[in-house]
Short mmCIF file of C-alpha atoms and ligand atoms in Angstrom, two decimals:
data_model
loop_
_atom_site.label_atom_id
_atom_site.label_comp_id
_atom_site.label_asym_id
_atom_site.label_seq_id
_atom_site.Cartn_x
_atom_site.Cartn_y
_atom_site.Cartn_z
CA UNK A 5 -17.77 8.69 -1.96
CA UNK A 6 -15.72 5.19 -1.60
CA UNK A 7 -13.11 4.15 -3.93
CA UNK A 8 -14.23 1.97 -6.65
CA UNK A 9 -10.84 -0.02 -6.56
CA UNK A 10 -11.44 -1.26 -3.52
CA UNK A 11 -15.12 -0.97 -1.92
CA UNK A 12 -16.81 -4.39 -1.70
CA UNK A 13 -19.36 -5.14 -4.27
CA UNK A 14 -22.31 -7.58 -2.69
CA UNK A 15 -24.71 -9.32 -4.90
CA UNK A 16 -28.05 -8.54 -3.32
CA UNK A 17 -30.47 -5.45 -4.06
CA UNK A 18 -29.87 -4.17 -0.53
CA UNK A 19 -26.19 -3.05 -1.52
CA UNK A 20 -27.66 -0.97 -4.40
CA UNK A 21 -30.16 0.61 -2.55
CA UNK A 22 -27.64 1.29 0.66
CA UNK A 23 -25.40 3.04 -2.15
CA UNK A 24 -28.22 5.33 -4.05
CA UNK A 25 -28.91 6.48 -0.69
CA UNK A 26 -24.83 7.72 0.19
CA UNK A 27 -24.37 8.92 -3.33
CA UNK A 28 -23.61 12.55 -3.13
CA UNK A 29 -24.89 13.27 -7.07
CA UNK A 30 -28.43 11.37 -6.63
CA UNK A 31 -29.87 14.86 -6.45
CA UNK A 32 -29.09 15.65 -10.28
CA UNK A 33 -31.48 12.25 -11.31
CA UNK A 34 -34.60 14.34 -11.10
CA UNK A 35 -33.21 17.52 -13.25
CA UNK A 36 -33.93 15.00 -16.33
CA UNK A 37 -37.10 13.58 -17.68
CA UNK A 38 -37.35 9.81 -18.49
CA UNK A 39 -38.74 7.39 -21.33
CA UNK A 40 -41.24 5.50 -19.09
CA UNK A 41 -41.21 1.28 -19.15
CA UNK A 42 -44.50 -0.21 -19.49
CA UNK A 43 -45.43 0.22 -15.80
CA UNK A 44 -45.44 3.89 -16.07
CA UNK A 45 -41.98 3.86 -14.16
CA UNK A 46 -38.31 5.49 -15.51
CA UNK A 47 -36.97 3.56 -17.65
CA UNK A 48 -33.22 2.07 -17.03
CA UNK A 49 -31.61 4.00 -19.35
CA UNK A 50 -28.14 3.05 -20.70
CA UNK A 51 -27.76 4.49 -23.74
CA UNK A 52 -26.72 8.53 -22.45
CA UNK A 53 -23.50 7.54 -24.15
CA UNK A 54 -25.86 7.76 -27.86
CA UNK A 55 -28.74 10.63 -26.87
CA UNK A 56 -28.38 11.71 -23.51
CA UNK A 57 -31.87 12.68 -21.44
CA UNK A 58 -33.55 15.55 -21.96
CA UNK A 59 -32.68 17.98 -18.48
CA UNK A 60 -35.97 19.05 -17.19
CA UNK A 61 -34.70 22.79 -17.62
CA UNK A 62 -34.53 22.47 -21.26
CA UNK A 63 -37.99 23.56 -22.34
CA UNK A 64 -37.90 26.66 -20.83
CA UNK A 65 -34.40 27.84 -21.82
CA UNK A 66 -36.02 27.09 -25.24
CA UNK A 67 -38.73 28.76 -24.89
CA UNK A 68 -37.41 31.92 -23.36
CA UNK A 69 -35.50 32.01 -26.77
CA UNK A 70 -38.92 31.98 -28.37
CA UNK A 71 -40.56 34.48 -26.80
CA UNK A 72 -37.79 37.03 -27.10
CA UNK A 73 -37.92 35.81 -30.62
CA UNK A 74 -41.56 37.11 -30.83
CA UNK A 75 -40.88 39.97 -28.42
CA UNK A 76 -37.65 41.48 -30.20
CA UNK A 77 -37.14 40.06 -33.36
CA UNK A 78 -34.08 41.07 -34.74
CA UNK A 79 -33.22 42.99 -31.48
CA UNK A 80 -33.20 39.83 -29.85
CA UNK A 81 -29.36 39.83 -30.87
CA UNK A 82 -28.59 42.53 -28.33
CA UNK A 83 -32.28 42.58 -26.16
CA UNK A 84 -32.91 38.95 -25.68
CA UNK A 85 -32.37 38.06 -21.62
CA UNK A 86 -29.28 36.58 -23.17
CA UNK A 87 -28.53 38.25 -26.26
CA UNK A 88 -28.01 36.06 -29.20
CA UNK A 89 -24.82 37.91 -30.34
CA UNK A 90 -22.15 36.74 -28.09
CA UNK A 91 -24.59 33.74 -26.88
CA UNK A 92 -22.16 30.90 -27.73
CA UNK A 93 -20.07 32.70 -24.84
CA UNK A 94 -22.28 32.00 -21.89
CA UNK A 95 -20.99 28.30 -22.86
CA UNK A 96 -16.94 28.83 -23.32
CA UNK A 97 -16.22 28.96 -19.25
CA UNK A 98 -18.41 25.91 -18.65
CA UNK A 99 -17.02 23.90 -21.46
CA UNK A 100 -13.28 24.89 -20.84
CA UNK A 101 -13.85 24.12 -17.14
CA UNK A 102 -15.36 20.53 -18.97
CA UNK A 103 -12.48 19.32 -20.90
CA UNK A 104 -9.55 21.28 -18.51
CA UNK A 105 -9.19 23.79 -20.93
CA UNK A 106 -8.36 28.17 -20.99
CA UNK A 107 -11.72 29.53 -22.10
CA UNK A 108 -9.52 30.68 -24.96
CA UNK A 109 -9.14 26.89 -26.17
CA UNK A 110 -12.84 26.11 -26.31
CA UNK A 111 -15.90 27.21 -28.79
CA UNK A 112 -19.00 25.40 -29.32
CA UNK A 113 -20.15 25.62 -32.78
CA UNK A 114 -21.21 23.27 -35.68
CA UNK A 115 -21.38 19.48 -35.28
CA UNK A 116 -18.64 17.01 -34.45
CA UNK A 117 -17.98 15.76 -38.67
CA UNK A 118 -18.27 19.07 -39.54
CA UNK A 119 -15.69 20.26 -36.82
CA UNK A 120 -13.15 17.31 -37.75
CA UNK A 121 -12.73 18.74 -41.15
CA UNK A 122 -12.12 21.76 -40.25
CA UNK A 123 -9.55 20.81 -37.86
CA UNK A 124 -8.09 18.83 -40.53
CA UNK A 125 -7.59 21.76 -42.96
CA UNK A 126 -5.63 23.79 -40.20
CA UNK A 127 -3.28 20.55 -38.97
CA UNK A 128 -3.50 18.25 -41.70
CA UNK A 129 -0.73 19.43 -43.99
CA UNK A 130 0.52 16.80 -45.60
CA UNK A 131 3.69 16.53 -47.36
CA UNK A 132 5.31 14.22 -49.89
CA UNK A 133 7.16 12.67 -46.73
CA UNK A 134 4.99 13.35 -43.89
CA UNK A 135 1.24 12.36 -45.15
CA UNK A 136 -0.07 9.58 -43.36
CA UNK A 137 -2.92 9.76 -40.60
CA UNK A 138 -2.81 7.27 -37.71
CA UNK A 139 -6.74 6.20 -36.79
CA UNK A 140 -7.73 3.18 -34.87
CA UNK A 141 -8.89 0.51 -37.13
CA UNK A 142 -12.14 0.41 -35.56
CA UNK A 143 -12.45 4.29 -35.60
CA UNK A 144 -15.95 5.34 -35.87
CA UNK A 145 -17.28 5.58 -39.75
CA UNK A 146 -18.03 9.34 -39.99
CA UNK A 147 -14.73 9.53 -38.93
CA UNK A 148 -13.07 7.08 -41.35
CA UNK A 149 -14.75 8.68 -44.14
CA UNK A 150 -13.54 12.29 -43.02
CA UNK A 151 -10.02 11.16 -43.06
CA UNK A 152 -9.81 9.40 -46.09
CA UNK A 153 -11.56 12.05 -47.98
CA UNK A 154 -9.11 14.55 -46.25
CA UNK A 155 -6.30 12.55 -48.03
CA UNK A 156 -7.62 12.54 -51.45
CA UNK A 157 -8.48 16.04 -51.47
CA UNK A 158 -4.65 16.60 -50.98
CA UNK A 159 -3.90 14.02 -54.17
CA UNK A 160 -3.28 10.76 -51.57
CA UNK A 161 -4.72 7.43 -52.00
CA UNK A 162 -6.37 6.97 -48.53
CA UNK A 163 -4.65 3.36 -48.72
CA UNK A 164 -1.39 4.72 -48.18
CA UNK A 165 -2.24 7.78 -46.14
CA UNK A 166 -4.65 6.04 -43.84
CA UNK A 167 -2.42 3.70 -41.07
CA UNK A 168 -4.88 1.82 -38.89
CA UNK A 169 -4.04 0.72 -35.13
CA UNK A 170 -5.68 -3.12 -35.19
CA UNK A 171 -5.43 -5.20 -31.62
CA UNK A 172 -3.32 -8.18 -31.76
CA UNK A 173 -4.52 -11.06 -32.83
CA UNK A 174 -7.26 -12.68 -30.41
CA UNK A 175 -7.47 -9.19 -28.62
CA UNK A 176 -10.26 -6.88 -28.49
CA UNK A 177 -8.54 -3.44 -27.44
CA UNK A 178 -5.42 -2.13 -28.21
CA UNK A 179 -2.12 -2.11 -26.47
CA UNK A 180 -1.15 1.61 -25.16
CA UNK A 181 2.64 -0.14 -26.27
CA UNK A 182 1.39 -1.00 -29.74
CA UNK A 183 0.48 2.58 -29.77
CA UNK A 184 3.23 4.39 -28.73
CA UNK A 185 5.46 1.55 -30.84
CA UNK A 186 3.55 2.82 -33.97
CA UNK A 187 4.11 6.16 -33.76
CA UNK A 188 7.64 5.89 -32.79
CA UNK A 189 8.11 3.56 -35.90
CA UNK A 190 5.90 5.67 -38.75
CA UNK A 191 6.71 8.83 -36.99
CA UNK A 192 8.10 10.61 -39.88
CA UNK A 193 5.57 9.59 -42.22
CA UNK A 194 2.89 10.59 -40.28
CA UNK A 195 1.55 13.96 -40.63
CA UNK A 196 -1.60 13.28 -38.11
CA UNK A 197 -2.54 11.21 -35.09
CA UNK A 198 -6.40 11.07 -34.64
CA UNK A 199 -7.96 8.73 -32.14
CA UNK A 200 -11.57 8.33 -30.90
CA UNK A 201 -11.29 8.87 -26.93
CA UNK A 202 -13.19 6.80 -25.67
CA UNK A 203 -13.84 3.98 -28.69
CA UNK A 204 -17.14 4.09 -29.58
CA UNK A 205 -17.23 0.15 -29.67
CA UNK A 206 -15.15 -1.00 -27.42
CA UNK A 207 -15.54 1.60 -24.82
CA UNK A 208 -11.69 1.90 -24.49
CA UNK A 209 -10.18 5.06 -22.91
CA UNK A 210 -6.91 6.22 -24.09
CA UNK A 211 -3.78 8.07 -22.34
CA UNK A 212 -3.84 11.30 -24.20
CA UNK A 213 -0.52 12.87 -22.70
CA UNK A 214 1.71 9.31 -23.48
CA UNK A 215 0.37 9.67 -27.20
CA UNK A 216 0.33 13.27 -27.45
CA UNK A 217 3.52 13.15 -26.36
CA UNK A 218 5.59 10.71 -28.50
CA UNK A 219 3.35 12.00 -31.09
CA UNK A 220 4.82 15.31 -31.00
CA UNK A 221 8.47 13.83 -30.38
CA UNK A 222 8.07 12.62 -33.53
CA UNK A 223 6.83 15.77 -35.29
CA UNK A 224 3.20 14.47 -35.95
CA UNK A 225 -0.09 16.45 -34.83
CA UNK A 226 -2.79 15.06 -32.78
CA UNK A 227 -6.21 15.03 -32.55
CA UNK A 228 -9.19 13.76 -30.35
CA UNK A 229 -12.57 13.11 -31.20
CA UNK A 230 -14.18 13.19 -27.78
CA UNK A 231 -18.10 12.08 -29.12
CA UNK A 232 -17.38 9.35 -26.34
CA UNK A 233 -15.24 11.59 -24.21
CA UNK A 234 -16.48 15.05 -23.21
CA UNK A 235 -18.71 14.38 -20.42
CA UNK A 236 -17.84 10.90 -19.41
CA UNK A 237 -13.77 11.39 -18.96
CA UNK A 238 -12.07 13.56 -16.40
CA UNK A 239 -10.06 15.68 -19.54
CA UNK A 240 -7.16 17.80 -19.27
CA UNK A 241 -6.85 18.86 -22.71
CA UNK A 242 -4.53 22.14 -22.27
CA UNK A 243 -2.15 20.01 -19.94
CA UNK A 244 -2.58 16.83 -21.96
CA UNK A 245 -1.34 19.13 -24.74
CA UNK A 246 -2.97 17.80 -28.39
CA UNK A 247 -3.37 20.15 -30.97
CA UNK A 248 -6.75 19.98 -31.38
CA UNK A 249 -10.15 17.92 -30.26
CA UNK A 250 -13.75 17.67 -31.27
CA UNK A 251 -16.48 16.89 -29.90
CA UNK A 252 -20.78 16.16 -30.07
CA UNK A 253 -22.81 17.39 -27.03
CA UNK A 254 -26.00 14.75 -27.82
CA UNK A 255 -24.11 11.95 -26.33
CA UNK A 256 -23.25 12.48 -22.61
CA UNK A 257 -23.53 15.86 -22.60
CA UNK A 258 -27.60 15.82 -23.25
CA UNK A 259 -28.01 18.96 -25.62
CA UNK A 260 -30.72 17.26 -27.39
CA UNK A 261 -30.37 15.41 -30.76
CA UNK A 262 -28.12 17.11 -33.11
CA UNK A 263 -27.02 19.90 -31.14
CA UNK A 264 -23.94 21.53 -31.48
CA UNK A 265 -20.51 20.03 -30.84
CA UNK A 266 -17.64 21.42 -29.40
CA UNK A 267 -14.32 22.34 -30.50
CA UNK A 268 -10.18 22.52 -28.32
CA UNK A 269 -7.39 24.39 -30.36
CA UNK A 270 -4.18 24.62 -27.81
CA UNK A 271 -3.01 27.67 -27.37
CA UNK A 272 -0.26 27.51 -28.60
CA UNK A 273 -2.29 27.91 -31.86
CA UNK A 274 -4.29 30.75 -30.52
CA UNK A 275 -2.39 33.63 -31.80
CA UNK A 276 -1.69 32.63 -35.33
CA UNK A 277 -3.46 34.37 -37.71
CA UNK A 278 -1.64 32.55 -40.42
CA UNK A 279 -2.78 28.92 -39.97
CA UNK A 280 -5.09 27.77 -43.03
CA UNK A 281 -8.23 27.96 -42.56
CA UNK A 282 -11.55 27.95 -44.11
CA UNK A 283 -12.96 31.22 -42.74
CA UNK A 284 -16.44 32.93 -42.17
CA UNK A 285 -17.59 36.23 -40.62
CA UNK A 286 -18.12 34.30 -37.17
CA UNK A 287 -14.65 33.84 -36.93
CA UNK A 288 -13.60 38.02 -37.45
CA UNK A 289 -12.55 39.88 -34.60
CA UNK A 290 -15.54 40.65 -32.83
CA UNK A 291 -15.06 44.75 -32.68
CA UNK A 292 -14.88 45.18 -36.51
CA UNK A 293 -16.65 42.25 -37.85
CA UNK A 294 -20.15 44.35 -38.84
CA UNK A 295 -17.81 46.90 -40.78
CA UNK A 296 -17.94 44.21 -43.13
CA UNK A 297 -15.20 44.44 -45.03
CA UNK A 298 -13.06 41.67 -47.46
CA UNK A 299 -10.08 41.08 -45.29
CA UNK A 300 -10.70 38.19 -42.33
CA UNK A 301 -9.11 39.23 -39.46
CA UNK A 302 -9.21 36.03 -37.02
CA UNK A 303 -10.25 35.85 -33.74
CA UNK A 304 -7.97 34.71 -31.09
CA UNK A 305 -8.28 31.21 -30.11
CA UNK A 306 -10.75 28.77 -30.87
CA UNK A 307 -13.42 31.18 -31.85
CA UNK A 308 -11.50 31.92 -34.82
CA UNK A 309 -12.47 29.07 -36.59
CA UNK A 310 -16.55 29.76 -36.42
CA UNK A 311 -17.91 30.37 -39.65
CA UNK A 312 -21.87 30.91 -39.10
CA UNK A 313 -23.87 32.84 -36.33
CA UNK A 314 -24.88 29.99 -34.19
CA UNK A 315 -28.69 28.03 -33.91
CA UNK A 316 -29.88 29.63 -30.30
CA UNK A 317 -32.47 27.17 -29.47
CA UNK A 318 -30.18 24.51 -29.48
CA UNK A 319 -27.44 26.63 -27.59
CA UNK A 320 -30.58 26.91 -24.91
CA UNK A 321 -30.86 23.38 -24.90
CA UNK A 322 -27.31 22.77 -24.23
CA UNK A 323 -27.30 25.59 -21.56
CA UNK A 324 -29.63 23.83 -19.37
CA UNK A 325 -27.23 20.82 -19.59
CA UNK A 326 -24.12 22.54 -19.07
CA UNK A 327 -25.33 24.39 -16.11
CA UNK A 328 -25.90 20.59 -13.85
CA UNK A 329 -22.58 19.64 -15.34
CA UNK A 330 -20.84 22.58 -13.85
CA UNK A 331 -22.81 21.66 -10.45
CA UNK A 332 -21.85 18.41 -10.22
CA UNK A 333 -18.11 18.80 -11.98
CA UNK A 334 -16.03 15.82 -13.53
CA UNK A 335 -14.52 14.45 -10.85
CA UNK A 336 -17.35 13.81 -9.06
CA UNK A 337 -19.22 12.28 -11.96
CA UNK A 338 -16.21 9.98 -12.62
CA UNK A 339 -15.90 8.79 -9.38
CA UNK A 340 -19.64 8.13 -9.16
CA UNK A 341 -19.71 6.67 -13.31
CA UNK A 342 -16.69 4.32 -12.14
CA UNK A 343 -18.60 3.04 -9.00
CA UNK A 344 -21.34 2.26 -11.50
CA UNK A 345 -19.48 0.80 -14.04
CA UNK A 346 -17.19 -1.58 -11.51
CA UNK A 347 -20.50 -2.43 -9.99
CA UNK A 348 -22.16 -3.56 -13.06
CA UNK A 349 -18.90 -5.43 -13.98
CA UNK A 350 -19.29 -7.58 -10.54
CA UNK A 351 -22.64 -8.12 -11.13
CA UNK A 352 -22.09 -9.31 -14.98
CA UNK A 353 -19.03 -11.46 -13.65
CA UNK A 354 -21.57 -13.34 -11.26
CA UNK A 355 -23.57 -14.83 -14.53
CA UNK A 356 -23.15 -17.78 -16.44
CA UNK A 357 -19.41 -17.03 -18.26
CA UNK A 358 -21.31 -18.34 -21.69
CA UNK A 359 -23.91 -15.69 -21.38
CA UNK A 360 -21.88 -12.06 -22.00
CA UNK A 361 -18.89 -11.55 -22.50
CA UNK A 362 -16.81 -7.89 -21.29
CA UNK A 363 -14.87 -6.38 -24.45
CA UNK A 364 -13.98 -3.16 -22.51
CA UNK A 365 -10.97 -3.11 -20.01
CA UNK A 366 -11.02 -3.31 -16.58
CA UNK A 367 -8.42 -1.26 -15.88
CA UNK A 368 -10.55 2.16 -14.93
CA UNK A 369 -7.92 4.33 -16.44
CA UNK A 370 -8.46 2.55 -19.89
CA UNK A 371 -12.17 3.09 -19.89
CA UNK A 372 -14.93 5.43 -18.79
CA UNK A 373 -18.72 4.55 -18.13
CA UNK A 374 -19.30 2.31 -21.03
CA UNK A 375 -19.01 -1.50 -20.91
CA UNK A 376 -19.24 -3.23 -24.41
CA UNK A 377 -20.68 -6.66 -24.01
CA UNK A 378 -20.33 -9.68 -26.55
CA UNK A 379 -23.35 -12.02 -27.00
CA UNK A 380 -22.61 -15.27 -28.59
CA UNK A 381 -26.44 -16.08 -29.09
CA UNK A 382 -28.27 -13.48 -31.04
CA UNK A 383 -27.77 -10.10 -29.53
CA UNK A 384 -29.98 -8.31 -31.57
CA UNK A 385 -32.69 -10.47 -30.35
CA UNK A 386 -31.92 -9.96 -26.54
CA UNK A 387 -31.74 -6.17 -27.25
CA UNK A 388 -35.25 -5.64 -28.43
CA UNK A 389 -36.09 -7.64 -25.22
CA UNK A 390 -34.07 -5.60 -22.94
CA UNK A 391 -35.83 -3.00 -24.64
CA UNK A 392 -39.44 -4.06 -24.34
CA UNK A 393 -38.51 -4.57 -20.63
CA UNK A 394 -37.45 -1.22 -19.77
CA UNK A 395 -34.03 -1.58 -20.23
CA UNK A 396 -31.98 0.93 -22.75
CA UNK A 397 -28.59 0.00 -24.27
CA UNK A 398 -27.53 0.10 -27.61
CA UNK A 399 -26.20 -2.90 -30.18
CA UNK A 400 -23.52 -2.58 -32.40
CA UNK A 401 -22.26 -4.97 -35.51
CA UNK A 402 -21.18 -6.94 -35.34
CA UNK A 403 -21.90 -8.54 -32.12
CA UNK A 404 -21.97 -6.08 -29.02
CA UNK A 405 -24.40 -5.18 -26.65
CA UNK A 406 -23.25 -1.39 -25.35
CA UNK A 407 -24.55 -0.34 -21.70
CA UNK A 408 -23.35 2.80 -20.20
CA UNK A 409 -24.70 3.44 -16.76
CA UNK A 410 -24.13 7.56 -17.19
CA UNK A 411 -23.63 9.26 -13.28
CA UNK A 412 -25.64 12.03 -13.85
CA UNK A 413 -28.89 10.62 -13.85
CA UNK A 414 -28.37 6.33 -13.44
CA UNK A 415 -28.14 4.83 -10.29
CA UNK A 416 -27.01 1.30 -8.25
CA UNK A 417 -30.50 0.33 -8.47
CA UNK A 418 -30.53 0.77 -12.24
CA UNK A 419 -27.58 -1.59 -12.57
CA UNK A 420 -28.89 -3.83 -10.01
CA UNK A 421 -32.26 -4.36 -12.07
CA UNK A 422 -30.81 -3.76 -15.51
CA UNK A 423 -28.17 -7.11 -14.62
CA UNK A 424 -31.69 -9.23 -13.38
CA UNK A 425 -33.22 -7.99 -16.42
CA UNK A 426 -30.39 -8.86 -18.48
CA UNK A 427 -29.97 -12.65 -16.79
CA UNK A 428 -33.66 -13.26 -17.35
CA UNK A 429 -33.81 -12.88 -20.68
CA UNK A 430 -30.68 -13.73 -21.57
CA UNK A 431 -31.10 -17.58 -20.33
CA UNK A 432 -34.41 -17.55 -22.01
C1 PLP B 522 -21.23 9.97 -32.43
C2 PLP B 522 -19.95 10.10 -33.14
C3 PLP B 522 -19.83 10.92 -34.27
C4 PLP B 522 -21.04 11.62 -34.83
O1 PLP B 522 -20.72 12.65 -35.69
P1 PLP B 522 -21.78 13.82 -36.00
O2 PLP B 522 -21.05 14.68 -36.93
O3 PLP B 522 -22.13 14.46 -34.69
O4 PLP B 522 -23.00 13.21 -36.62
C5 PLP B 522 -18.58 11.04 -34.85
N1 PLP B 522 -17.49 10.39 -34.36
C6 PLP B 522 -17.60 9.58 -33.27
C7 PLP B 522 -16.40 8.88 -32.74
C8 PLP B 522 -18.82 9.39 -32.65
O5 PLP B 522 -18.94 8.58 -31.61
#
């Protein structure tokens, strides 16, 4: 496929119909089922970056779960066509092989809040000198609250543990400089780096290996939350190097709504058995766990920090998803998502400059396949209408429209129609 930095856009439907038909992924469209507009047709949906489509083999991964349910009962753990016992395993090659990690760094289990705590009680030890935890200002809620409540259950007010990254004045992203100046400034006081890769709001991507870097030059840990990352970014989390990530699989990743997230622990923290942790029988070495005795013996790696036996049918779920992912692998899907995403940038650069407004850069390094628009006139408004047309995306407080064109199953078309859509009712 061309190179989005320098193929040349044209305005007319033609162009998106001439690239539909060259695009190598337009295959993996019809392994997902659609919400239908009023006219019976697929909807344009823009909103995998919130609750990613359903893949058509879902159902009957989920089903085959249910019948060996009713066939084996609690045999199923070892009888099942996949037996539920080391289930969580037929994901750990796919999802390391996802975020360019060993399969050692990688476990799917729990959900993303649930993860980022637990990450925080292995590598967020605060001390009297080194307590603080660097977020982005306009870090998603769940994972404001998690951090502050973090700090207080170590005895710190969160207003002097918390240090928030805020864009210079008149700016609506941040400065990779005002990072990396941050850091290098609070380094000693700060016992955590967490950012949000990409920002939910603003759909900025960051440069995980600059920050994880001068993070660690300053004797800080980092951490990603990937909600807007795993699936949409081409990761390299080993290389990259952070100490930890987490991650939901409902968003791009379409394991169906509140499936499990996904956790990275480097491995360079895969052989110690003495890093705090809260600890369940999930998490015991594998050959002596059902001796059941008191003492935890951890797991290598990532899997050492499962508590519970895992929810199958929502591991089926995911399973069907994973399985197109690993067809259609990362780089593909971010060359196609940034085709996508500079085409619907031309197109919304060719309407009225009063009408929308982009809030996510347009450098393609800083972002992935989310473009955050800002409405002057009543957003919430045009977003029901965009809506009731056919037309998926998301709002956001205060003021932005969200539209993520997602390369598995969107196409040029989509963004053609979605931008006509878009001017239509946005004039009226
Ligand atoms: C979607 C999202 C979450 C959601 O957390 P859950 O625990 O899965 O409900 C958390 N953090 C970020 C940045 C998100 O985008």
């Amino acid at each position: 496929m061309m190179n989005p930095d320098v193929v040349n856009f044209e305005e007319g439907e033609a162009f998106a119909r001439r690239m539909d038909a060259e695009d190598p992924l337009r295959h993996f469209r019809d392994e997902f089922l659609f919400p239908r507009n009023k006219a019976g047709e697929p909807a344009i949906y823009f909103v995998g970056n919130s609750l990613g489509l359903q893949p058509r083999k879902a159902k009957q991964y989920v089903l085959q779960e249910l019948e060996d349910w009713e066939k084996f009962g609690v045999e199923g753990h070892f009888h099942a066509r996949s037996p539920w016992l080391p289930y969580h395993e037929t994901l750990t090659a796919q999802t390391a092989r996802l975020v360019g990690a060993m399969p050692l760094e990688v476990v799917v289990m729990n959900t993303l809040s649930v993860n980022l705590h637990l990450m925080m009680v292995s590598f967020y030890r605060p001390t009297r000198e080194r307590f603080r935890i660097l977020i982005e200002g306009g870090a998603f809620p769940s994972d404001q609250y998690a951090v502050a409540s973090q700090a207080r259950f170590h005895g710190f007010d969160p207003r002097d543990a918390i240090l928030r990254l805020e864009p210079r004045p008149g700016e609506d992203t941040l400065r990779e400089e005002d990072i990396l100046d941050t850091i290098d400034r609070h380094g000693p006081e700060i016992a955590l780096v967490l950012l949000g890769n990409v920002n939910y709001l603003t759909g900025q991507a960051f440069d995980m290996k600059a920050i994880t870097r001068a993070a660690h030059e300053r004797g800080c840990r980092v951490g990603f939350d990937l909600a807007h990352g795993a699936g949409n970014l081409r990761l390299s989390l080993h290389d990259d190097g952070p100490d930890f990530a987490v991650w939901c699989s409902y968003k791009y990743l379409n394991g169906g709504p509140g499936t499990l997230g996904g956790v990275f622990v480097h491995e360079r923290h895969a052989h110690m058995p003495g890093i705090p942790r809260f600890e369940g029988w999930w998490g015991h070495d594998k050959a002596t766990r059902f001796e059941m005795g008191p003492d935890f013996v951890p797991l290598a790696g990532a899997e050492g920090w499962q508590l519970s036996n895992p929810p199958i049918l929502q591991m089926a779920a995911l399973r069907a998803s994973m399985e197109i992912f690993d067809q259609a692998t990362m780089p593909a899907l971010r060359l196609k998502g940034d085709l996508l995403t500079s085409y619907l940038e031309f197109l919304l650069d060719r309407l009225p400059p009063e009408m929308a407004r982009i809030v996510t850069p347009r450098d393609l390094k800083a972002r992935g396949s989310q473009l955050s628009l800002r409405f002057s006139k009543e957003p919430k408004k045009l977003l029901a209408k965009l809506v009731e047309a056919g037309a998926f995306c998301d709002f956001r407080e205060p003021d932005i429209i969200r539209a993520s064109p997602a390369p598995l199953y969107c196409s040029f078309l989509d963004v053609y129609r979605f931008v006509r859509i878009l001017e239509n009712h946005a004039r009226a």
